[in-house]
PDB file of C-alpha atoms in Angstrom:
ATOM      1  CA  MET A   1      94.414 245.092  19.809  1.00 46.00           C
ATOM      2  CA  SER A   2      90.874 245.188  19.755  1.00 46.00           C
ATOM      3  CA  PHE A   3      88.313 248.201  20.030  1.00 42.00           C
ATOM      4  CA  TRP A   4      86.588 245.672  23.216  1.00 43.00           C
ATOM      5  CA  ASN A   5      90.448 245.470  25.074  1.00 42.00           C
ATOM      6  CA  ASN A   6      91.001 248.881  24.032  1.00 44.00           C
ATOM      7  CA  TRP A   7      87.390 249.771  25.928  1.00 39.00           C
ATOM      8  CA  ARG A   8      88.111 247.953  28.941  1.00 40.00           C
ATOM      9  CA  GLN A   9      92.310 249.539  29.648  1.00 39.00           C
ATOM     10  CA  GLY A  10      91.568 253.596  28.953  1.00 37.00           C
ATOM     11  CA  ARG A  11      91.685 255.903  30.719  1.00 35.00           C
ATOM     12  CA  GLN A  12      91.495 259.338  31.188  1.00 33.00           C
ATOM     13  CA  HIS A  13      94.870 260.994  31.612  1.00 31.00           C
ATOM     14  CA  GLY A  14      96.303 263.920  29.907  1.00 31.00           C
ATOM     15  CA  PHE A  15      94.023 267.006  30.995  1.00 29.00           C
ATOM     16  CA  ASP A  16      95.414 268.940  34.287  1.00 29.00           C
ATOM     17  CA  SER A  17      91.371 269.944  34.415  1.00 33.00           C
ATOM     18  CA  GLY A  18      92.020 270.587  38.658  1.00 30.00           C
ATOM     19  CA  SER A  19      90.329 267.359  41.038  1.00 33.00           C
ATOM     20  CA  PRO A  20      88.562 264.653  39.461  1.00 40.00           C
ATOM     21  CA  ALA A  21      85.191 266.135  39.894  1.00 44.00           C
ATOM     22  CA  SER A  22      85.930 269.047  37.745  1.00 52.00           C
ATOM     23  CA  ASN A  23      87.734 266.994  34.997  1.00 85.00           C
ATOM     24  CA  ALA A  24      84.257 267.564  32.761  1.00 92.00           C
ATOM     25  CA  ILE A  25      83.705 270.352  30.056  1.00 95.00           C
ATOM     26  CA  GLU A  26      80.555 271.353  30.007  1.00 95.00           C
ATOM     27  CA  LEU A  27      78.308 272.454  26.321  1.00 96.00           C
ATOM     28  CA  THR A  28      76.479 275.404  26.857  1.00 95.00           C
ATOM     29  CA  LYS A  29      74.343 278.140  24.633  1.00 93.00           C
ATOM     30  CA  ARG A  30      77.587 279.889  25.120  1.00 95.00           C
ATOM     31  CA  ARG A  31      80.111 277.895  24.866  1.00 95.00           C
ATOM     32  CA  PRO A  32      78.443 274.639  22.695  1.00 97.00           C
ATOM     33  CA  THR A  33      80.764 273.475  20.496  1.00 96.00           C
ATOM     34  CA  LEU A  34      84.350 271.047  21.498  1.00 95.00           C
ATOM     35  CA  SER A  35      87.182 270.695  19.194  1.00 96.00           C
ATOM     36  CA  LEU A  36      88.004 266.616  19.826  1.00 95.00           C
ATOM     37  CA  THR A  37      90.933 266.359  17.099  1.00 95.00           C
ATOM     38  CA  LYS A  38      91.975 269.360  19.078  1.00 93.00           C
ATOM     39  CA  GLN A  39      91.819 268.400  22.524  1.00 91.00           C
ATOM     40  CA  GLY A  40      93.602 265.098  20.813  1.00 92.00           C
ATOM     41  CA  ALA A  41      90.282 262.843  22.275  1.00 92.00           C
ATOM     42  CA  ASP A  42      89.560 261.828  18.546  1.00 93.00           C
ATOM     43  CA  THR A  43      91.131 257.611  18.806  1.00 93.00           C
ATOM     44  CA  GLY A  44      90.410 255.099  20.756  1.00 93.00           C
ATOM     45  CA  ASN A  45      86.421 255.087  21.817  1.00 93.00           C
ATOM     46  CA  LEU A  46      83.811 257.192  23.133  1.00 96.00           C
ATOM     47  CA  ARG A  47      81.417 256.825  25.225  1.00 95.00           C
ATOM     48  CA  VAL A  48      77.805 258.462  24.792  1.00 96.00           C
ATOM     49  CA  ASN A  49      76.498 258.226  27.852  1.00 95.00           C
ATOM     50  CA  LEU A  50      72.469 258.561  28.493  1.00 94.00           C
ATOM     51  CA  SER A  51      71.870 258.849  32.566  1.00 89.00           C
ATOM     52  CA  TRP A  52      68.683 260.655  33.584  1.00 82.00           C
ATOM     53  CA  ARG A  53      65.539 259.815  37.065  1.00 75.00           C
ATOM     54  CA  MET A  54      62.850 261.627  37.230  1.00 68.00           C
ATOM     55  CA  ARG A  55      60.874 264.163  39.295  1.00 59.00           C
ATOM     56  CA  THR A  56      58.010 265.183  41.104  1.00 52.00           C
ATOM     57  CA  SER A  57      56.203 267.786  39.062  1.00 48.00           C
ATOM     58  CA  ASP A  58      56.624 270.610  41.995  1.00 38.00           C
ATOM     59  CA  ILE A  59      59.336 271.784  44.402  1.00 39.00           C
ATOM     60  CA  GLY A  60      58.272 271.088  47.151  1.00 41.00           C
ATOM     61  CA  GLN A  61      55.945 268.778  46.326  1.00 42.00           C
ATOM     62  CA  GLY A  62      56.777 265.631  47.859  1.00 41.00           C
ATOM     63  CA  PRO A  63      55.707 261.719  49.187  1.00 39.00           C
ATOM     64  CA  PRO A  64      53.519 262.026  52.490  1.00 39.00           C
ATOM     65  CA  GLY A  65      55.958 262.570  54.990  1.00 42.00           C
ATOM     66  CA  GLY A  66      58.554 264.136  53.793  1.00 43.00           C
ATOM     67  CA  GLY A  67      57.881 268.081  55.234  1.00 44.00           C
ATOM     68  CA  GLY A  68      56.976 271.028  53.020  1.00 41.00           C
ATOM     69  CA  LEU A  69      59.497 273.848  51.921  1.00 39.00           C
ATOM     70  CA  PHE A  70      58.854 275.768  55.963  1.00 38.00           C
ATOM     71  CA  ARG A  71      60.401 272.886  57.540  1.00 46.00           C
ATOM     72  CA  ASN A  72      63.071 272.278  55.296  1.00 49.00           C
ATOM     73  CA  PRO A  73      63.639 275.554  52.919  1.00 46.00           C
ATOM     74  CA  LEU A  74      66.130 273.676  51.403  1.00 46.00           C
ATOM     75  CA  LYS A  75      64.435 271.460  49.621  1.00 44.00           C
ATOM     76  CA  ALA A  76      63.416 274.395  46.754  1.00 43.00           C
ATOM     77  CA  PHE A  77      67.301 274.001  45.633  1.00 41.00           C
ATOM     78  CA  LYS A  78      66.739 269.955  45.432  1.00 43.00           C
ATOM     79  CA  PRO A  79      63.967 269.022  43.793  1.00 41.00           C
ATOM     80  CA  GLU A  80      62.095 265.091  45.029  1.00 39.00           C
ATOM     81  CA  VAL A  81      62.876 261.872  43.222  1.00 42.00           C
ATOM     82  CA  VAL A  82      59.358 260.580  42.264  1.00 40.00           C
ATOM     83  CA  GLN A  83      58.586 257.774  44.142  1.00 40.00           C
ATOM     84  CA  ALA A  84      56.869 254.448  43.394  1.00 39.00           C
ATOM     85  CA  GLN A  85      53.753 255.613  44.099  1.00 41.00           C
ATOM     86  CA  GLY A  86      52.069 259.286  44.606  1.00 42.00           C
ATOM     87  CA  PRO A  87      50.525 261.517  43.198  1.00 42.00           C
ATOM     88  CA  ALA A  88      53.026 262.659  41.528  1.00 50.00           C
ATOM     89  CA  VAL A  89      54.882 260.065  39.881  1.00 53.00           C
ATOM     90  CA  VAL A  90      54.766 260.308  35.531  1.00 57.00           C
ATOM     91  CA  LYS A  91      56.044 257.109  33.930  1.00 66.00           C
ATOM     92  CA  ILE A  92      58.384 258.007  31.319  1.00 73.00           C
ATOM     93  CA  ASP A  93      60.824 255.567  28.748  1.00 78.00           C
ATOM     94  CA  LEU A  94      63.874 258.058  28.119  1.00 86.00           C
ATOM     95  CA  ASP A  95      65.957 256.589  24.538  1.00 90.00           C
ATOM     96  CA  LEU A  96      69.377 257.444  23.653  1.00 95.00           C
ATOM     97  CA  ALA A  97      69.467 257.415  19.917  1.00 96.00           C
ATOM     98  CA  CYS A  98      72.352 258.834  16.716  1.00 98.00           C
ATOM     99  CA  MET A  99      71.584 258.989  13.300  1.00 98.00           C
ATOM    100  CA  TYR A 100      74.622 258.384  11.105  1.00 98.00           C
ATOM    101  CA  GLU A 101      75.830 259.402   7.592  1.00 98.00           C
ATOM    102  CA  LEU A 102      78.801 258.119   7.169  1.00 98.00           C
ATOM    103  CA  GLN A 103      81.284 259.134   4.957  1.00 97.00           C
ATOM    104  CA  ASP A 104      80.488 256.577   1.511  1.00 97.00           C
ATOM    105  CA  GLY A 105      77.005 257.652   1.220  1.00 96.00           C
ATOM    106  CA  SER A 106      75.350 254.928   3.697  1.00 97.00           C
ATOM    107  CA  LYS A 107      72.852 255.833   6.408  1.00 97.00           C
ATOM    108  CA  GLY A 108      70.837 255.293   9.163  1.00 97.00           C
ATOM    109  CA  VAL A 109      70.479 254.835  12.614  1.00 96.00           C
ATOM    110  CA  VAL A 110      70.910 253.248  16.094  1.00 96.00           C
ATOM    111  CA  GLN A 111      68.242 252.753  18.315  1.00 93.00           C
ATOM    112  CA  PRO A 112      66.425 250.215  20.597  1.00 88.00           C
ATOM    113  CA  LEU A 113      63.021 250.093  18.519  1.00 87.00           C
ATOM    114  CA  GLY A 114      63.658 247.649  16.219  1.00 86.00           C
ATOM    115  CA  ASN A 115      66.722 245.919  17.724  1.00 87.00           C
ATOM    116  CA  LEU A 116      69.117 248.370  15.790  1.00 92.00           C
ATOM    117  CA  LEU A 117      72.097 248.138  18.073  1.00 93.00           C
ATOM    118  CA  GLY A 118      74.764 248.682  15.899  1.00 95.00           C
ATOM    119  CA  ASP A 119      78.036 247.597  15.624  1.00 95.00           C
ATOM    120  CA  VAL A 120      81.343 248.843  16.740  1.00 95.00           C
ATOM    121  CA  ASN A 121      83.806 247.118  14.486  1.00 95.00           C
ATOM    122  CA  GLU A 122      81.464 246.973  11.022  1.00 97.00           C
ATOM    123  CA  PRO A 123      79.463 249.768   9.412  1.00 97.00           C
ATOM    124  CA  PRO A 124      77.927 251.993  10.959  1.00 97.00           C
ATOM    125  CA  TYR A 125      81.409 251.492  13.899  1.00 98.00           C
ATOM    126  CA  MET A 126      79.191 252.813  16.648  1.00 97.00           C
ATOM    127  CA  GLN A 127      76.810 249.583  19.307  1.00 96.00           C
ATOM    128  CA  LEU A 128      74.121 250.857  21.946  1.00 94.00           C
ATOM    129  CA  SER A 129      74.764 248.749  25.331  1.00 86.00           C
ATOM    130  CA  GLY A 130      70.947 248.644  25.764  1.00 65.00           C
ATOM    131  CA  ASP A 131      67.707 249.509  26.144  1.00 51.00           C
ATOM    132  CA  ASP A 132      67.208 251.351  30.141  1.00 47.00           C
ATOM    133  CA  ARG A 133      63.615 251.359  31.146  1.00 46.00           C
ATOM    134  CA  PHE A 134      63.423 252.951  35.005  1.00 44.00           C
ATOM    135  CA  GLY A 135      66.186 255.532  34.379  1.00 45.00           C
ATOM    136  CA  ALA A 136      68.822 253.458  36.160  1.00 50.00           C
ATOM    137  CA  PRO A 137      72.556 255.618  37.141  1.00 50.00           C
ATOM    138  CA  SER A 138      74.022 253.390  34.898  1.00 57.00           C
ATOM    139  CA  GLY A 139      71.541 254.898  31.813  1.00 75.00           C
ATOM    140  CA  GLU A 140      71.763 253.600  28.391  1.00 89.00           C
ATOM    141  CA  THR A 141      75.012 254.207  27.111  1.00 94.00           C
ATOM    142  CA  ILE A 142      75.876 254.196  22.890  1.00 96.00           C
ATOM    143  CA  TYR A 143      79.826 252.982  22.067  1.00 96.00           C
ATOM    144  CA  VAL A 144      81.111 254.647  19.504  1.00 97.00           C
ATOM    145  CA  ASN A 145      84.328 253.484  17.922  1.00 97.00           C
ATOM    146  CA  MET A 146      86.706 256.692  16.978  1.00 96.00           C
ATOM    147  CA  ASP A 147      89.634 254.481  15.141  1.00 95.00           C
ATOM    148  CA  HIS A 148      87.595 254.769  12.244  1.00 96.00           C
ATOM    149  CA  LYS A 149      86.763 258.675  12.233  1.00 95.00           C
ATOM    150  CA  ASP A 150      87.677 259.257   9.189  1.00 96.00           C
ATOM    151  CA  ASP A 151      84.693 257.248   8.435  1.00 97.00           C
ATOM    152  CA  PHE A 152      82.368 259.332   9.962  1.00 97.00           C
ATOM    153  CA  LYS A 153      80.310 261.809   8.135  1.00 97.00           C
ATOM    154  CA  ARG A 154      78.225 263.243  10.946  1.00 98.00           C
ATOM    155  CA  LEU A 155      76.676 261.289  13.703  1.00 98.00           C
ATOM    156  CA  LEU A 156      73.555 263.381  15.596  1.00 98.00           C
ATOM    157  CA  VAL A 157      72.734 261.553  19.487  1.00 98.00           C
ATOM    158  CA  PHE A 158      69.110 262.122  20.128  1.00 97.00           C
ATOM    159  CA  VAL A 159      67.129 261.620  22.842  1.00 95.00           C
ATOM    160  CA  TYR A 160      63.163 259.970  22.697  1.00 91.00           C
ATOM    161  CA  ILE A 161      60.449 259.493  25.246  1.00 86.00           C
ATOM    162  CA  TYR A 162      59.329 255.970  23.653  1.00 76.00           C
ATOM    163  CA  ASP A 163      56.133 255.643  25.628  1.00 70.00           C
ATOM    164  CA  GLY A 164      54.705 257.897  28.957  1.00 66.00           C
ATOM    165  CA  THR A 165      54.086 261.768  29.299  1.00 65.00           C
ATOM    166  CA  PRO A 166      55.386 263.933  27.256  1.00 71.00           C
ATOM    167  CA  ALA A 167      57.512 265.773  29.769  1.00 72.00           C
ATOM    168  CA  PHE A 168      61.976 265.923  29.381  1.00 81.00           C
ATOM    169  CA  ASP A 169      61.726 268.578  31.885  1.00 77.00           C
ATOM    170  CA  ARG A 170      59.925 266.613  34.238  1.00 77.00           C
ATOM    171  CA  THR A 171      63.577 264.740  34.240  1.00 79.00           C
ATOM    172  CA  HIS A 172      67.261 265.620  35.599  1.00 81.00           C
ATOM    173  CA  ALA A 173      68.343 264.448  32.460  1.00 88.00           C
ATOM    174  CA  VAL A 174      71.990 264.940  30.521  1.00 93.00           C
ATOM    175  CA  VAL A 175      73.880 262.912  28.308  1.00 96.00           C
ATOM    176  CA  THR A 176      78.295 262.641  28.697  1.00 96.00           C
ATOM    177  CA  LEU A 177      80.832 261.416  26.631  1.00 97.00           C
ATOM    178  CA  TYR A 178      83.612 260.177  27.580  1.00 96.00           C
ATOM    179  CA  PRO A 179      86.314 259.866  25.098  1.00 95.00           C
ATOM    180  CA  SER A 180      89.038 257.600  25.963  1.00 90.00           C
ATOM    181  CA  ASN A 181      91.334 260.689  26.231  1.00 89.00           C
ATOM    182  CA  GLY A 182      90.656 263.718  28.400  1.00 88.00           C
ATOM    183  CA  PRO A 183      87.795 265.230  30.332  1.00 92.00           C
ATOM    184  CA  ARG A 184      84.646 263.877  29.210  1.00 95.00           C
ATOM    185  CA  VAL A 185      81.902 266.279  27.838  1.00 97.00           C
ATOM    186  CA  GLU A 186      78.458 267.371  29.559  1.00 96.00           C
ATOM    187  CA  ILE A 187      75.447 268.094  27.278  1.00 96.00           C
ATOM    188  CA  SER A 188      72.017 268.519  30.264  1.00 93.00           C
ATOM    189  CA  LEU A 189      68.670 268.538  28.757  1.00 90.00           C
ATOM    190  CA  ASP A 190      68.019 271.649  31.207  1.00 81.00           C
ATOM    191  CA  GLU A 191      65.023 273.945  29.124  1.00 80.00           C
ATOM    192  CA  ARG A 192      61.098 273.762  29.248  1.00 78.00           C
ATOM    193  CA  ALA A 193      60.138 272.104  26.279  1.00 80.00           C
ATOM    194  CA  PRO A 194      56.809 270.277  28.331  1.00 76.00           C
ATOM    195  CA  GLN A 195      54.750 269.097  25.148  1.00 84.00           C
ATOM    196  CA  ALA A 196      57.737 268.173  23.276  1.00 90.00           C
ATOM    197  CA  ARG A 197      58.411 264.144  23.062  1.00 90.00           C
ATOM    198  CA  SER A 198      62.295 264.303  21.143  1.00 93.00           C
ATOM    199  CA  CYS A 199      65.537 265.757  21.494  1.00 95.00           C
ATOM    200  CA  ALA A 200      68.317 266.659  19.028  1.00 97.00           C
ATOM    201  CA  VAL A 201      71.341 266.562  21.561  1.00 97.00           C
ATOM    202  CA  VAL A 202      74.992 267.255  20.507  1.00 98.00           C
ATOM    203  CA  MET A 203      76.083 266.595  16.174  1.00 98.00           C
ATOM    204  CA  LEU A 204      79.340 265.315  16.040  1.00 98.00           C
ATOM    205  CA  GLU A 205      80.778 266.296  12.557  1.00 97.00           C
ATOM    206  CA  ASN A 206      84.024 265.730  10.277  1.00 96.00           C
ATOM    207  CA  VAL A 207      85.323 268.593   8.231  1.00 93.00           C
ATOM    208  CA  LYS A 208      88.419 268.675   6.725  1.00 91.00           C
ATOM    209  CA  GLY A 209      89.998 265.732   9.079  1.00 92.00           C
ATOM    210  CA  GLU A 210      88.529 267.791  12.080  1.00 95.00           C
ATOM    211  CA  LEU A 211      86.479 266.167  14.058  1.00 96.00           C
ATOM    212  CA  THR A 212      83.617 268.284  16.506  1.00 97.00           C
ATOM    213  CA  VAL A 213      81.055 268.244  18.567  1.00 97.00           C
ATOM    214  CA  ARG A 214      78.284 270.808  18.537  1.00 98.00           C
ATOM    215  CA  ARG A 215      75.200 271.146  20.944  1.00 97.00           C
ATOM    216  CA  GLU A 216      72.325 270.995  19.939  1.00 97.00           C
ATOM    217  CA  VAL A 217      69.620 271.149  22.244  1.00 96.00           C
ATOM    218  CA  LYS A 218      66.859 271.057  19.711  1.00 95.00           C
ATOM    219  CA  TYR A 219      62.852 269.663  21.187  1.00 94.00           C
ATOM    220  CA  VAL A 220      60.677 269.001  18.825  1.00 94.00           C
ATOM    221  CA  TYR A 221      56.766 267.560  19.420  1.00 91.00           C
ATOM    222  CA  GLY A 222      57.351 264.279  16.802  1.00 89.00           C
ATOM    223  CA  PHE A 223      59.901 261.088  16.209  1.00 89.00           C
ATOM    224  CA  GLN A 224      63.132 260.884  14.977  1.00 93.00           C
ATOM    225  CA  ALA A 225      60.925 261.353  11.525  1.00 94.00           C
ATOM    226  CA  GLU A 226      61.189 264.522  12.503  1.00 94.00           C
ATOM    227  CA  LEU A 227      64.048 264.995  13.880  1.00 96.00           C
ATOM    228  CA  ASP A 228      65.551 263.490  10.593  1.00 96.00           C
ATOM    229  CA  ARG A 229      63.410 267.030   8.264  1.00 96.00           C
ATOM    230  CA  LEU A 230      65.077 269.299  11.084  1.00 96.00           C
ATOM    231  CA  TYR A 231      68.966 267.840  10.289  1.00 97.00           C
ATOM    232  CA  GLY A 232      68.471 266.902   6.411  1.00 96.00           C
ATOM    233  CA  TRP A 233      68.741 263.016   7.129  1.00 96.00           C
ATOM    234  CA  GLY A 234      66.269 261.818   4.169  1.00 94.00           C
ATOM    235  CA  LEU A 235      65.493 258.476   6.051  1.00 93.00           C
ATOM    236  CA  GLN A 236      62.032 256.563   5.970  1.00 90.00           C
ATOM    237  CA  TRP A 237      60.942 256.159   9.726  1.00 87.00           C
ATOM    238  CA  GLY A 238      57.938 253.834  10.376  1.00 75.00           C
ATOM    239  CA  ARG A 239      55.778 252.793  13.141  1.00 68.00           C
ATOM    240  CA  GLY A 240      58.441 250.395  16.193  1.00 56.00           C
ATOM    241  CA  TYR A 241      57.133 249.379  18.685  1.00 56.00           C
ATOM    242  CA  LYS A 242      59.301 247.524  22.375  1.00 53.00           C
ATOM    243  CA  GLU A 243      59.034 244.506  23.822  1.00 56.00           C
ATOM    244  CA  LYS A 244      56.529 244.703  26.800  1.00 53.00           C
ATOM    245  CA  ILE A 245      58.439 244.009  29.964  1.00 42.00           C
TER     246      ILE A 245
END
């Protein structure tokens, strides 16, 4: 059965994690690692999704007519979504990407820049679904063929701001891992790094046949080359551009 057939038929089951709303594991500073192998979640396919939306810079500052904190105190706990017009609008284009190193020594990156979308059935055994430039609910997704987990050495999932204001602190961004079996794994990009343009989010490593996931959430002020130096990947980087839309 092909990967795509497996994906279509894939269902999350086999874990007693309470209600569907709580069927998730959040990786935090206190609990940064998880073994997919020990969870029985290292086969089939792994869906890595980036979802995000923009927000206003100041709590309680919203579109005209929206009222302030005195009229609606609950707004202090729910930042407004940025509207299409107004002084609080910030243009941000978040991209999901993954640097990979395979057991045979081959290295590379899957990313929107350069149309390096990968291949789910051939090396590097992962594929980017597309490029979301507007913070759509579906976000961006990388499909990882876990039936080839023995071919992986390490995978670094990262997010970068290709265009617009370097303002991770102005977005609600979450990277979610959906294994073929068991609860989803969530990593929130909720730390303050107002000038950062890239963030290493999560590392997947194959250590003696055990596939583990480790929260990183490390911000840098440059792009892929700076993340490469931080993790010693050793790739050669050139400047890339997207087609204008």
